Short mmCIF file of C-alpha atoms and ligand atoms in Angstrom, two decimals:
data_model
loop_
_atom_site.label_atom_id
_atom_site.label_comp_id
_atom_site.label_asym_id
_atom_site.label_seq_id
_atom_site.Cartn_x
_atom_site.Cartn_y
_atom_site.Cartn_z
CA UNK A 1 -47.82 55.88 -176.44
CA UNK A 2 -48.13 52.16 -177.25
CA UNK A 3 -45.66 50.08 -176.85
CA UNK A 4 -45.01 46.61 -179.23
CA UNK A 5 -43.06 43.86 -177.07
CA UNK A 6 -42.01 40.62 -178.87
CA UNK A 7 -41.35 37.50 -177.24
CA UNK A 8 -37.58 37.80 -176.18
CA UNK A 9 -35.55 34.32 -177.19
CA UNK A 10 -32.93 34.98 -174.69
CA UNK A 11 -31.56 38.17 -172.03
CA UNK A 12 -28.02 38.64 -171.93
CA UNK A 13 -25.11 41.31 -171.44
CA UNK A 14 -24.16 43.46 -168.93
CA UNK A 15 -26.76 46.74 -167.94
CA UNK A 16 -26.34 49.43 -166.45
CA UNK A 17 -30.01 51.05 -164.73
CA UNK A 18 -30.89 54.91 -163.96
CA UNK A 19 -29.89 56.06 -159.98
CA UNK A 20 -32.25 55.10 -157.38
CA UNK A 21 -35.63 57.10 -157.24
CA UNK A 22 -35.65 56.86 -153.23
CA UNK A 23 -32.66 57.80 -152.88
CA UNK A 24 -32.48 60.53 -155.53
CA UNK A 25 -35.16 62.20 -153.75
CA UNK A 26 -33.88 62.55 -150.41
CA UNK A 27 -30.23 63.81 -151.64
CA UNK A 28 -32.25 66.36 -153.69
CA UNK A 29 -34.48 67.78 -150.71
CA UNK A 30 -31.80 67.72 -148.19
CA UNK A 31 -29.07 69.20 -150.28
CA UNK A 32 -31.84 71.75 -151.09
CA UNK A 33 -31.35 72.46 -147.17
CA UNK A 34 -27.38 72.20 -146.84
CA UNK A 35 -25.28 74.99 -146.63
CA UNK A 36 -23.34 75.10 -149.78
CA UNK A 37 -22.91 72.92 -152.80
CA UNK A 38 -24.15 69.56 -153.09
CA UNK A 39 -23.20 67.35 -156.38
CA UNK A 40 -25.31 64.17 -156.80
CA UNK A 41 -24.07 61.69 -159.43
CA UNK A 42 -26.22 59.18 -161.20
CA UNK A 43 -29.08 61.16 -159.79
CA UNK A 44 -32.50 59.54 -161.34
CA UNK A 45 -34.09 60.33 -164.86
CA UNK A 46 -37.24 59.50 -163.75
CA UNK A 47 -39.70 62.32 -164.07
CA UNK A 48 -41.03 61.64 -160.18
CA UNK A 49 -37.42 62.79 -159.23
CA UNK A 50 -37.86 65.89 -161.60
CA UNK A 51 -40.99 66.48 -159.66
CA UNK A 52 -39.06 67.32 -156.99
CA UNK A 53 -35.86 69.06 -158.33
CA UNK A 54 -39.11 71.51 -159.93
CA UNK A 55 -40.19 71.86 -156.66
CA UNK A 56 -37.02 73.05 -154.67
CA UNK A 57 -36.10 75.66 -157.94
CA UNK A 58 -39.59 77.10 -157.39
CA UNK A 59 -38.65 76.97 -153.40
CA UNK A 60 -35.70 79.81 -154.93
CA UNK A 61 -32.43 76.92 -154.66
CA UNK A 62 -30.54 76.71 -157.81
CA UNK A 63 -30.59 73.62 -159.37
CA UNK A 64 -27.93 72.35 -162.40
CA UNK A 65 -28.12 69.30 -164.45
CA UNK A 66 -25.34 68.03 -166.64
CA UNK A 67 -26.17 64.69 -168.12
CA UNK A 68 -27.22 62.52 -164.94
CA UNK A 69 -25.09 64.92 -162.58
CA UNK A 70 -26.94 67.35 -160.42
CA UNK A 71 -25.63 70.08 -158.50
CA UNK A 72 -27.86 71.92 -155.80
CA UNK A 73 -26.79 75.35 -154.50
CA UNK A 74 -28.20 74.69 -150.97
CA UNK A 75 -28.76 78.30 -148.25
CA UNK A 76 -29.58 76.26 -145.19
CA UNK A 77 -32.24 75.04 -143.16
CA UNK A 78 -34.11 78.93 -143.79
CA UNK A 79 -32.88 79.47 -147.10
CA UNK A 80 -36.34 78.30 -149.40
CA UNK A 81 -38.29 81.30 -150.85
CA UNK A 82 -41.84 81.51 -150.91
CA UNK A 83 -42.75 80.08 -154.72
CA UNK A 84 -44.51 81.94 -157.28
CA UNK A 85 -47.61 79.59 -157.26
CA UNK A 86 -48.57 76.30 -156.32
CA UNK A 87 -45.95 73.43 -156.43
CA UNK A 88 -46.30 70.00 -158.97
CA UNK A 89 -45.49 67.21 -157.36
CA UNK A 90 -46.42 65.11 -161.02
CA UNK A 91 -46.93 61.44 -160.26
CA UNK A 92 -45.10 61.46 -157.16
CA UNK A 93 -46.27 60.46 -153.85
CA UNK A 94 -42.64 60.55 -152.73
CA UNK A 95 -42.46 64.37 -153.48
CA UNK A 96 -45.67 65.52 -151.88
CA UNK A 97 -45.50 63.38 -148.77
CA UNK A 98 -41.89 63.88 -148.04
CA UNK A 99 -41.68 68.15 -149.13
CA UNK A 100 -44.54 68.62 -146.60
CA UNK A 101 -42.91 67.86 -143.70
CA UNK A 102 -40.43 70.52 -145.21
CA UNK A 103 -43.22 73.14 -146.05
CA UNK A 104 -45.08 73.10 -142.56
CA UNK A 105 -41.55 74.48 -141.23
CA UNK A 106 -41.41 77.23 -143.61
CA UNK A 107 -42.75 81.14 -142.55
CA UNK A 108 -45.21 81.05 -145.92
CA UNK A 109 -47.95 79.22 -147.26
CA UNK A 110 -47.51 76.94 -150.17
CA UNK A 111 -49.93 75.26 -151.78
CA UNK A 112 -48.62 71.26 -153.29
CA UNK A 113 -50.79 69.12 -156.52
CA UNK A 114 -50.76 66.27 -158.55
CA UNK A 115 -51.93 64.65 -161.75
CA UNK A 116 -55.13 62.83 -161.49
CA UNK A 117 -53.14 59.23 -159.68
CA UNK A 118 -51.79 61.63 -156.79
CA UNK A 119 -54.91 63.60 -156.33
CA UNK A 120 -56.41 60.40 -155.36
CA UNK A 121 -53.66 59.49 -152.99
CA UNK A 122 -54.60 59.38 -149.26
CA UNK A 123 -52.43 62.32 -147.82
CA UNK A 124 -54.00 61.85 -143.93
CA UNK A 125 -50.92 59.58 -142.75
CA UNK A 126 -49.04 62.91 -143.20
CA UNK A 127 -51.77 65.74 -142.16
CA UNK A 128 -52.06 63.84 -138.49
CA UNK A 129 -48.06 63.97 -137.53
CA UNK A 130 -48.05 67.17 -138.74
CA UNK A 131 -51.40 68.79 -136.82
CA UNK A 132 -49.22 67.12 -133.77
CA UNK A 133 -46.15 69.08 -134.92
CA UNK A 134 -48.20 72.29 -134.86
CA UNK A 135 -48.76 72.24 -138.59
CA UNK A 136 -51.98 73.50 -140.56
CA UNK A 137 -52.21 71.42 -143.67
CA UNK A 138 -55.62 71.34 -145.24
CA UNK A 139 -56.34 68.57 -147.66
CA UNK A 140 -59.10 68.65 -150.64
CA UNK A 141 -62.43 66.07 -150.33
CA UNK A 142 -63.17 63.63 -153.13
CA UNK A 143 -66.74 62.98 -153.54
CA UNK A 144 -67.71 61.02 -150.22
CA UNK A 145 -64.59 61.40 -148.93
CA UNK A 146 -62.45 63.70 -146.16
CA UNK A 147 -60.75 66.00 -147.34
CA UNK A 148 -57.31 64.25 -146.95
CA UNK A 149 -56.01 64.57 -150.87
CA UNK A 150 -54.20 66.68 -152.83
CA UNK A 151 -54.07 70.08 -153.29
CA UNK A 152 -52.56 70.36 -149.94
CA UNK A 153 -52.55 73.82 -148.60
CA UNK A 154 -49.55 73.91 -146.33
CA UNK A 155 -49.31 77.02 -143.89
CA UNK A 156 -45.81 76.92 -142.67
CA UNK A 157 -45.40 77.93 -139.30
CA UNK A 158 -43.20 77.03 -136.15
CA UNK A 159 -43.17 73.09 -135.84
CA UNK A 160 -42.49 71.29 -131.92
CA UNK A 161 -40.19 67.80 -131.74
CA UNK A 162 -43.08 64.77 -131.39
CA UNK A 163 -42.66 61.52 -130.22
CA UNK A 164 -44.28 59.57 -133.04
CA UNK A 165 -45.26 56.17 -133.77
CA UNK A 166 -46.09 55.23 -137.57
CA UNK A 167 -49.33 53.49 -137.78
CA UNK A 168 -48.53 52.17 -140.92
CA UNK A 169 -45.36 50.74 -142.47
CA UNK A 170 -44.32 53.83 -144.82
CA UNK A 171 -41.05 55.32 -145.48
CA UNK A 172 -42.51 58.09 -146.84
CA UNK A 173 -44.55 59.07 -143.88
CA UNK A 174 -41.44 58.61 -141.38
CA UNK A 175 -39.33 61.08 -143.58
CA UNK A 176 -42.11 63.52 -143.72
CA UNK A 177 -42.35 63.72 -139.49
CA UNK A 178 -38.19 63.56 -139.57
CA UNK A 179 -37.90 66.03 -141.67
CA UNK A 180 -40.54 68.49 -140.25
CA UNK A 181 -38.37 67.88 -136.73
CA UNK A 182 -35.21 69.16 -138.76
CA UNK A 183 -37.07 72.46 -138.03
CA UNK A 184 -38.13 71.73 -134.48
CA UNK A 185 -36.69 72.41 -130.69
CA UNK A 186 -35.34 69.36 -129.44
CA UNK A 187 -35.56 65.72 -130.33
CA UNK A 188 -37.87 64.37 -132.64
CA UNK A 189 -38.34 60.48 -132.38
CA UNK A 190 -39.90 58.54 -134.94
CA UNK A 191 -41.16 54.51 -133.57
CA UNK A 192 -42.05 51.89 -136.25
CA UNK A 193 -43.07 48.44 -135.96
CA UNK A 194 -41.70 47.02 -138.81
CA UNK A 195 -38.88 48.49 -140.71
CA UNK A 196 -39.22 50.74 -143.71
CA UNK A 197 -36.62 51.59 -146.38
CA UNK A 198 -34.21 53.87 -144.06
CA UNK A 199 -32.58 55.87 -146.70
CA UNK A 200 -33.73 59.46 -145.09
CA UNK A 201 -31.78 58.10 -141.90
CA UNK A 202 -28.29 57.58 -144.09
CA UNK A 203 -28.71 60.53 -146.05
CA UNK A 204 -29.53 62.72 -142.72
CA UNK A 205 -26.55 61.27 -141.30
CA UNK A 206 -24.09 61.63 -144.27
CA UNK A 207 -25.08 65.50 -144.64
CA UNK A 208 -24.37 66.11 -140.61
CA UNK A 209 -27.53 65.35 -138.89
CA UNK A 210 -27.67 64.30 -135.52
CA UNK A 211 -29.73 60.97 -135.84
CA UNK A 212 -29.70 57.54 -133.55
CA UNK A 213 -31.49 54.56 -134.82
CA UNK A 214 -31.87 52.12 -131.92
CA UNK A 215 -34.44 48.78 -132.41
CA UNK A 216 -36.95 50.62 -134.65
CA UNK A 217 -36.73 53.66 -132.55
CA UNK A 218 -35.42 56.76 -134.69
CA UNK A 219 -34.00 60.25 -132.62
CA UNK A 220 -33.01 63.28 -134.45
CA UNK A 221 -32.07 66.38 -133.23
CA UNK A 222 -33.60 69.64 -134.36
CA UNK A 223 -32.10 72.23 -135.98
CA UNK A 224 -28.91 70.96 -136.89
CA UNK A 225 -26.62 72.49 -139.50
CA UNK A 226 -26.31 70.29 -142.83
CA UNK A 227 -23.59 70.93 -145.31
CA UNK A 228 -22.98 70.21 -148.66
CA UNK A 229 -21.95 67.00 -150.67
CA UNK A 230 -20.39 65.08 -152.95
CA UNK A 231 -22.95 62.12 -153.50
CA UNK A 232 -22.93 59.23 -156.09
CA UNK A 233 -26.58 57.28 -156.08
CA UNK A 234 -26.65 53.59 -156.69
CA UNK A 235 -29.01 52.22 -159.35
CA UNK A 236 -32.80 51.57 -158.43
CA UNK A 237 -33.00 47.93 -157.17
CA UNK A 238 -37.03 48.45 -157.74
CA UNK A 239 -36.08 48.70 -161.37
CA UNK A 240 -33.49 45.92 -161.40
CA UNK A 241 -36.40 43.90 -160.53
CA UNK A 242 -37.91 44.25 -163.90
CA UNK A 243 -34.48 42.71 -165.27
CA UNK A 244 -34.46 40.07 -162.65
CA UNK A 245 -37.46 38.84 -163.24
CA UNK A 246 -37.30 38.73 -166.92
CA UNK A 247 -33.88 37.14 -166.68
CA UNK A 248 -35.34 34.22 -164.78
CA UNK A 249 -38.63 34.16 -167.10
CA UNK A 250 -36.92 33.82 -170.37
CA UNK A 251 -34.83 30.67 -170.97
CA UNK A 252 -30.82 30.84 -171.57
CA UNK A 253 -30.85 34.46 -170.00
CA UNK A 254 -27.80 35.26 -168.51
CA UNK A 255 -27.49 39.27 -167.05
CA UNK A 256 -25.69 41.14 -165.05
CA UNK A 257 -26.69 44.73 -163.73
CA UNK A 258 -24.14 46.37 -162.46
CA UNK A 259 -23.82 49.15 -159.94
CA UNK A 260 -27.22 48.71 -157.51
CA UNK A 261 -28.26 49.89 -154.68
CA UNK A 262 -28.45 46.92 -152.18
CA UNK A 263 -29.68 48.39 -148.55
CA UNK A 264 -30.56 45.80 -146.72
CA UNK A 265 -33.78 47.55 -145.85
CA UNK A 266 -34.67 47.19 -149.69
CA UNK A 267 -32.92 43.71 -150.57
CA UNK A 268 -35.74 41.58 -149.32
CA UNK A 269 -36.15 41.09 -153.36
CA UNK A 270 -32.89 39.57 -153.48
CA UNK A 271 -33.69 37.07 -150.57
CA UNK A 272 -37.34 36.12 -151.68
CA UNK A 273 -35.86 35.58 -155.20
CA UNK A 274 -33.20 33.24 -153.76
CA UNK A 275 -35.83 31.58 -151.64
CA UNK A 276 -37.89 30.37 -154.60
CA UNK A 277 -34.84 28.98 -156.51
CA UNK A 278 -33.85 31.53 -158.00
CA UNK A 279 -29.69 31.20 -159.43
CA UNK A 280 -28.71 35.10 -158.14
CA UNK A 281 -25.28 36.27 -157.32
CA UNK A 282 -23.74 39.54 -155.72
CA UNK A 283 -20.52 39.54 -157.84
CA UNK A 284 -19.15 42.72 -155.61
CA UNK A 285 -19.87 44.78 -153.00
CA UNK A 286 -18.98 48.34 -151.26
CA UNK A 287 -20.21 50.98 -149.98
CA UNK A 288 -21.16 54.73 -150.76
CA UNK A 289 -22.47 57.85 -149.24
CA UNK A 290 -23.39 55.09 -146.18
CA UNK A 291 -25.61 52.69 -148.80
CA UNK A 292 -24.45 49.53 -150.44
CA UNK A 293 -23.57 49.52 -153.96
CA UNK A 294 -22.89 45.89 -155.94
CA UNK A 295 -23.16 43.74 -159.33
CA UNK A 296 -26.08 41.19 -159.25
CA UNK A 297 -26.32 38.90 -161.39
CA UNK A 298 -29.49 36.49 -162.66
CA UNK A 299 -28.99 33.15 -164.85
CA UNK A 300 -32.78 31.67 -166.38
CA UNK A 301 -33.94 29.01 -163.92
CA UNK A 302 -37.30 27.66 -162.85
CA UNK A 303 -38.64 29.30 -159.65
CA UNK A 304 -41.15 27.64 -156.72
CA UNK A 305 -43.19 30.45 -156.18
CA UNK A 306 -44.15 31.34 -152.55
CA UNK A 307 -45.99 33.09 -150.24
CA UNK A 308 -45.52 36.92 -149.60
CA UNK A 309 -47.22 38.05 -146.20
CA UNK A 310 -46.21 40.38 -143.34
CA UNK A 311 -43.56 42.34 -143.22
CA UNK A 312 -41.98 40.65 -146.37
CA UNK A 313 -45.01 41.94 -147.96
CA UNK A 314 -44.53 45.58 -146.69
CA UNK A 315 -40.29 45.30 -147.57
CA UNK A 316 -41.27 43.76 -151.27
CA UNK A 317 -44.56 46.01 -151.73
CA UNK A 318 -43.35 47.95 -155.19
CA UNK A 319 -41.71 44.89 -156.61
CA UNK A 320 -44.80 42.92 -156.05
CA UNK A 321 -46.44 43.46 -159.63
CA UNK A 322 -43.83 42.24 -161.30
CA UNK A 323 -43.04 39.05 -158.85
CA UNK A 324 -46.84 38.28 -159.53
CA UNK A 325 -45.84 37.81 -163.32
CA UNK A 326 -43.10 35.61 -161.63
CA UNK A 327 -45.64 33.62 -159.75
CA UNK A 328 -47.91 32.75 -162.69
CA UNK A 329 -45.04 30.88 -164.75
CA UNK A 330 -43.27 29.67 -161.08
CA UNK A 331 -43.79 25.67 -160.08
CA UNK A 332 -46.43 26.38 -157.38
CA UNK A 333 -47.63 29.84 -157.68
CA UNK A 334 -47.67 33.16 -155.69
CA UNK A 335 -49.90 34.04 -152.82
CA UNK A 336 -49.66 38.16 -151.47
CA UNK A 337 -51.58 38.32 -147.55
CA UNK A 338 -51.19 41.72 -145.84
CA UNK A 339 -50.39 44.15 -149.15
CA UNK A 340 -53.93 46.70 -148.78
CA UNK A 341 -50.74 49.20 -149.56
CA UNK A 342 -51.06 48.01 -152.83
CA UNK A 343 -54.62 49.21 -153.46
CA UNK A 344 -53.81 53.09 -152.87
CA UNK A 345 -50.28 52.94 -154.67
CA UNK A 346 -50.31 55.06 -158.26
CA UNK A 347 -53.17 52.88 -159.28
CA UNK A 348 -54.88 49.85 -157.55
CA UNK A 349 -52.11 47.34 -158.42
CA UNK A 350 -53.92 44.62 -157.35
CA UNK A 351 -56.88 45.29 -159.64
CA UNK A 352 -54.42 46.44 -162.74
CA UNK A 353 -52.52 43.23 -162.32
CA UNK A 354 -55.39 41.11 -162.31
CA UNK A 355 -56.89 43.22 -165.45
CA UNK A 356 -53.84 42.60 -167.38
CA UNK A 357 -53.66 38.98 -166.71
CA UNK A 358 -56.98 38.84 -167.39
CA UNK A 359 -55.82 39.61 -171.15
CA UNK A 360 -53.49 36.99 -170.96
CA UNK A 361 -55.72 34.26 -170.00
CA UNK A 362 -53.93 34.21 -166.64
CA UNK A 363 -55.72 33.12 -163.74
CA UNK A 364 -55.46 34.75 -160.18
CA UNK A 365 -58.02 35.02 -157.32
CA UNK A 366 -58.15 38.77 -155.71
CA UNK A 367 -58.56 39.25 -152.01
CA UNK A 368 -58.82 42.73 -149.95
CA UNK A 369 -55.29 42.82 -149.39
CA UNK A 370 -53.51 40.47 -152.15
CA UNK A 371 -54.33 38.02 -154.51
CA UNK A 372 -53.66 33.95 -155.38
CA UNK A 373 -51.87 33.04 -158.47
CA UNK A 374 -51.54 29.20 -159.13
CA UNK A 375 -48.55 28.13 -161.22
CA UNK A 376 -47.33 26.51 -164.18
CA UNK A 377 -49.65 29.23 -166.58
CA UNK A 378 -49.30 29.41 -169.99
CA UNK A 379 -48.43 33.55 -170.69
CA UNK A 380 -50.36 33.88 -174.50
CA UNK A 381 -49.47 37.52 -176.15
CA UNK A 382 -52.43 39.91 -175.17
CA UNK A 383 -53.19 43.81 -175.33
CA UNK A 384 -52.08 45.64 -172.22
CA UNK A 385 -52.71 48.88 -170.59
CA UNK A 386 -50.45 50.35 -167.98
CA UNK A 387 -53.69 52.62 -166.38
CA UNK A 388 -50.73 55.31 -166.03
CA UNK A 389 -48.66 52.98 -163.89
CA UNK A 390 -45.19 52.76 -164.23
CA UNK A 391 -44.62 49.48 -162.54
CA UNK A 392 -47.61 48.00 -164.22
CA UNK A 393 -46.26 49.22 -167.66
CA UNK A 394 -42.38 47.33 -166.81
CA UNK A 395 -44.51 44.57 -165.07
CA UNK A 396 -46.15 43.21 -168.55
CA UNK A 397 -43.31 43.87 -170.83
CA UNK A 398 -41.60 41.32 -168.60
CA UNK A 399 -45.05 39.25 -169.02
CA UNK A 400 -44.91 39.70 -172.97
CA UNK A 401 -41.05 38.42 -173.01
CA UNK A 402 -43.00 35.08 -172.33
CA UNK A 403 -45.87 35.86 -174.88
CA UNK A 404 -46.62 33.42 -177.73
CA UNK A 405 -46.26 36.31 -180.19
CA UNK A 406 -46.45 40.36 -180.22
CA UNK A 407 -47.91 42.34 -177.06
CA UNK A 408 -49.10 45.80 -177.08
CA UNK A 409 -48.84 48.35 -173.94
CA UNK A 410 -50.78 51.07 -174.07
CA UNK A 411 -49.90 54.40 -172.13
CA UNK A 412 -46.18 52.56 -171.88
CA UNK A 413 -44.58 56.02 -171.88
CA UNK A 414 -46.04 55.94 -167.63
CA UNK A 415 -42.47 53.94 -167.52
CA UNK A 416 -40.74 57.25 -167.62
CA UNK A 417 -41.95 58.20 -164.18
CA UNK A 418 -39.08 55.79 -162.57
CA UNK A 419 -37.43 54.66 -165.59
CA UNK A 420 -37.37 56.58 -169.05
CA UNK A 421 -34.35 54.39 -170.42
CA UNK A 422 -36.45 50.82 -169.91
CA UNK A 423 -37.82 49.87 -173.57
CA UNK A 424 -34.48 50.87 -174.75
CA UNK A 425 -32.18 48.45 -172.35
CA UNK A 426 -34.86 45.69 -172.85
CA UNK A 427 -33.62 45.62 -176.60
CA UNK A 428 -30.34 45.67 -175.83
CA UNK A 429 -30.49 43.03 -173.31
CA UNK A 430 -33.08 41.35 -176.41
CA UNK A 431 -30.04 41.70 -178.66
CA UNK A 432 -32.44 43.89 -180.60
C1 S3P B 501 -40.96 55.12 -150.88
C2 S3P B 501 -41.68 54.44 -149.94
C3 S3P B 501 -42.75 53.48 -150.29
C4 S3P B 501 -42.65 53.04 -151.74
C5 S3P B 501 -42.46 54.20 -152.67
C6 S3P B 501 -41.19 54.95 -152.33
C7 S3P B 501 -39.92 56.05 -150.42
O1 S3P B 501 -44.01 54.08 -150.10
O2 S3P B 501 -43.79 52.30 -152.11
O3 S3P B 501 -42.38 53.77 -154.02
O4 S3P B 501 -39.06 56.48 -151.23
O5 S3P B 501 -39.91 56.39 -149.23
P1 S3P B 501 -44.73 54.14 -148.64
O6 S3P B 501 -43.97 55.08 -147.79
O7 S3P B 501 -46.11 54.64 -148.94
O8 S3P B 501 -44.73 52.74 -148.13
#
């Protein structure tokens, strides 16, 4: 599908955004794992967190939708099935990477794909914690390349409680061990350097885990008995950032989105974008099912630009396409040190942002692991392509609110893999 996006001459009202995809997930697999009923409001309409409710009905656990309500029938840590055939995980590195830590516990083989993005995602970070847990997980070579990627043929089997420490900053690799040492004897620990989103740890914890978090040290205990919940997901803060950014971009916007998640393990945004200048406000706050829930809300303004490096660059990684867009039009620019992550996300985001603003007449310098983006750029109308991106598709409408006429996006329907409802509350917010 392509997508027209006219220059917007002002953002305003009051939005509303799907439930959290990070979230979503987790609630899904572990209420897939609860004894009892689970029901999970504002669960995401993204089809990455369909991925996974697909995957746990195939796994034999009734699954109900009712508008953005979801209700899982969960039969315990033993209660999945062996599936029919091999599992589709879609677009969704979230789905493979966390379900196999699930599917080495389990006393059958199942075999877990992708579309063409995920079958070029590097599974290893997940294969080695699990060969330590006792797992056998055999990955599929790309030309020149171990065999690390998807298909992953997972033979289930008895898993033992490691002591692991993540060599890379990923959420999804820390939930993948934690949730293979739900199965295991004893305590699993998990170590990381610098923290990652820590949603598995609240969601663990609010269905009757076990689990201790102590300075970047994680301990669960194994084989605990989870029950089943009433849960209410906040909206995605990854796809507030769309809003955010657009609200700042576009002059006399005034917005507020109401209802997102804020964990402070994912509101780095929030500070960066107050860093540079930028006129934000929390209008409320509480919390629910252990994560923070609040209004923000974003008034136009001009914006310094920055520099994102270290572990602001690990905490900010999927809101970074869109922040570069920020960068070209801020005072000073953007520079992004330390974000390789970016390279092996659904596509190469450093190389599909610098295509697109390419087509914009946008200058940025590209660098192994981020890129340069002076400020003060002129954003002219161009002809974009998402590459199958999601965040890349949401990154240049934002871009083409600034255009000096009509933009095209083509394969703009990838937005639907986190956020299926976006071209339709960019009109409204357009006044269109
Ligand atoms: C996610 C973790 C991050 C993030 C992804 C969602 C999660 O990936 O980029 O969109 O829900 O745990 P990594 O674990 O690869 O850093």
């Amino acid at each position: 599908m392509q997508q027209t996006v006219l220059p917007a001459a002002c953002l305003s009202g009051a939005i509303t955004l799907p439930g959290d995809k990070s979230i979503s997930h987790r609630y899904a697999m572990i209420a897939s794992l609860a004894e009892g009923k689970s029901t999970i409001r504002n669960y995401s309409t993204g089809a990455d967190c369909h991925s996974t409710l697909g995957c746990v009905q195939a796994l034999g656990i009734q699954v109900e939708e009712e508008g953005t309500t979801v209700t899982i029938h969960g039969q315990g840590l033993h209660g999945w099935r062996k599936p029919a055939g091999p599992l589709d995980a879609g677009n969704s590195g979230s789905t493979i990477r966390m379900m196999a830590g699930l599917l080495a516990a389990q006393n059958f083989s199942t075999t877990i794909f992708g579309d063409e993005s995920l079958s070029r995602r590097p599974m290893a970070r997940i294969m080695k914690p699990l060969a330590e847990m006792g797992a056998k997980v055999e990955g599929t070579a790309l030309p020149g390349k171990e065999a690390q990627y998807p298909p992953l043929t997972i033979h289930g089997g008895a898993l033992k409680a490691i002591d692991y420490t993540l060599p890379v900053a990923s959420a999804q690799v820390k939930t993948c061990v934690l949730f293979g040492g739900l199965f295991a004897e004893g305590q699993t620990v998990v170590r990381e350097a610098m923290q990652s989103r820590d949603h598995s740890e609240l969601a663990l914890k609010e269905f009757g885990a076990d689990l201790k978090v102590s300075k970047g040290v994680i301990t669960l205990q194994g084989q605990p008995t989870l029950t089943g919940r009433e849960l209410m997901v906040p909206s995605d803060l990854s796809s507030a950032a769309f809003f955010l950014v657009a609200g700042l971009l576009v002059p006399g916007s005034h917005l507020v989105i109401r209802n997102v998640g804020l964990n402070p393990t994912r509101s780095a945004l929030l500070d960066f974008l107050v860093s540079i200048g930028a006129p934000i406000k929390i209008l409320k706050i509480e919390s629910t099912n252990g994560e923070l829930i609040g209004d923000i809300e974003v008034r136009h303004a001009a914006v310094k630009g920055g520099v994102i490096e270290g572990a602001m660059a690990a905490a900010l990684i999927d809101e970074i396409p869109v922040l570069a867009v920020l960068g070209a039009a801020s005072e000073k620019g953007l520079i992004v040190r330390d974000a390789s992550e970016l390279r092996i996300k659904e596509t190469d985001r450093i190389a599909t942002v610098a295509d697109n603003f390419a087509r914009m007449g946008i200058q940025i310098e590209v660098t192994p692991d981020g890129m340069v983006i002076p400020g003060n750029q002129t954003f002219k109308a161009a002809a974009f392509d998402s590459f199958g991106d999601h965040r890349i598709a949401m990154a240049f409408a934002v871009a083409a609110l600034r255009g000096d006429g009509p933009s095209t996006i083509d394969n703009a329907d990838a937005a639907s893999v986190s956020f299926p409802e976006f071209w339709n509350i960019l009109d409204q917010a357009a006044g269109r």
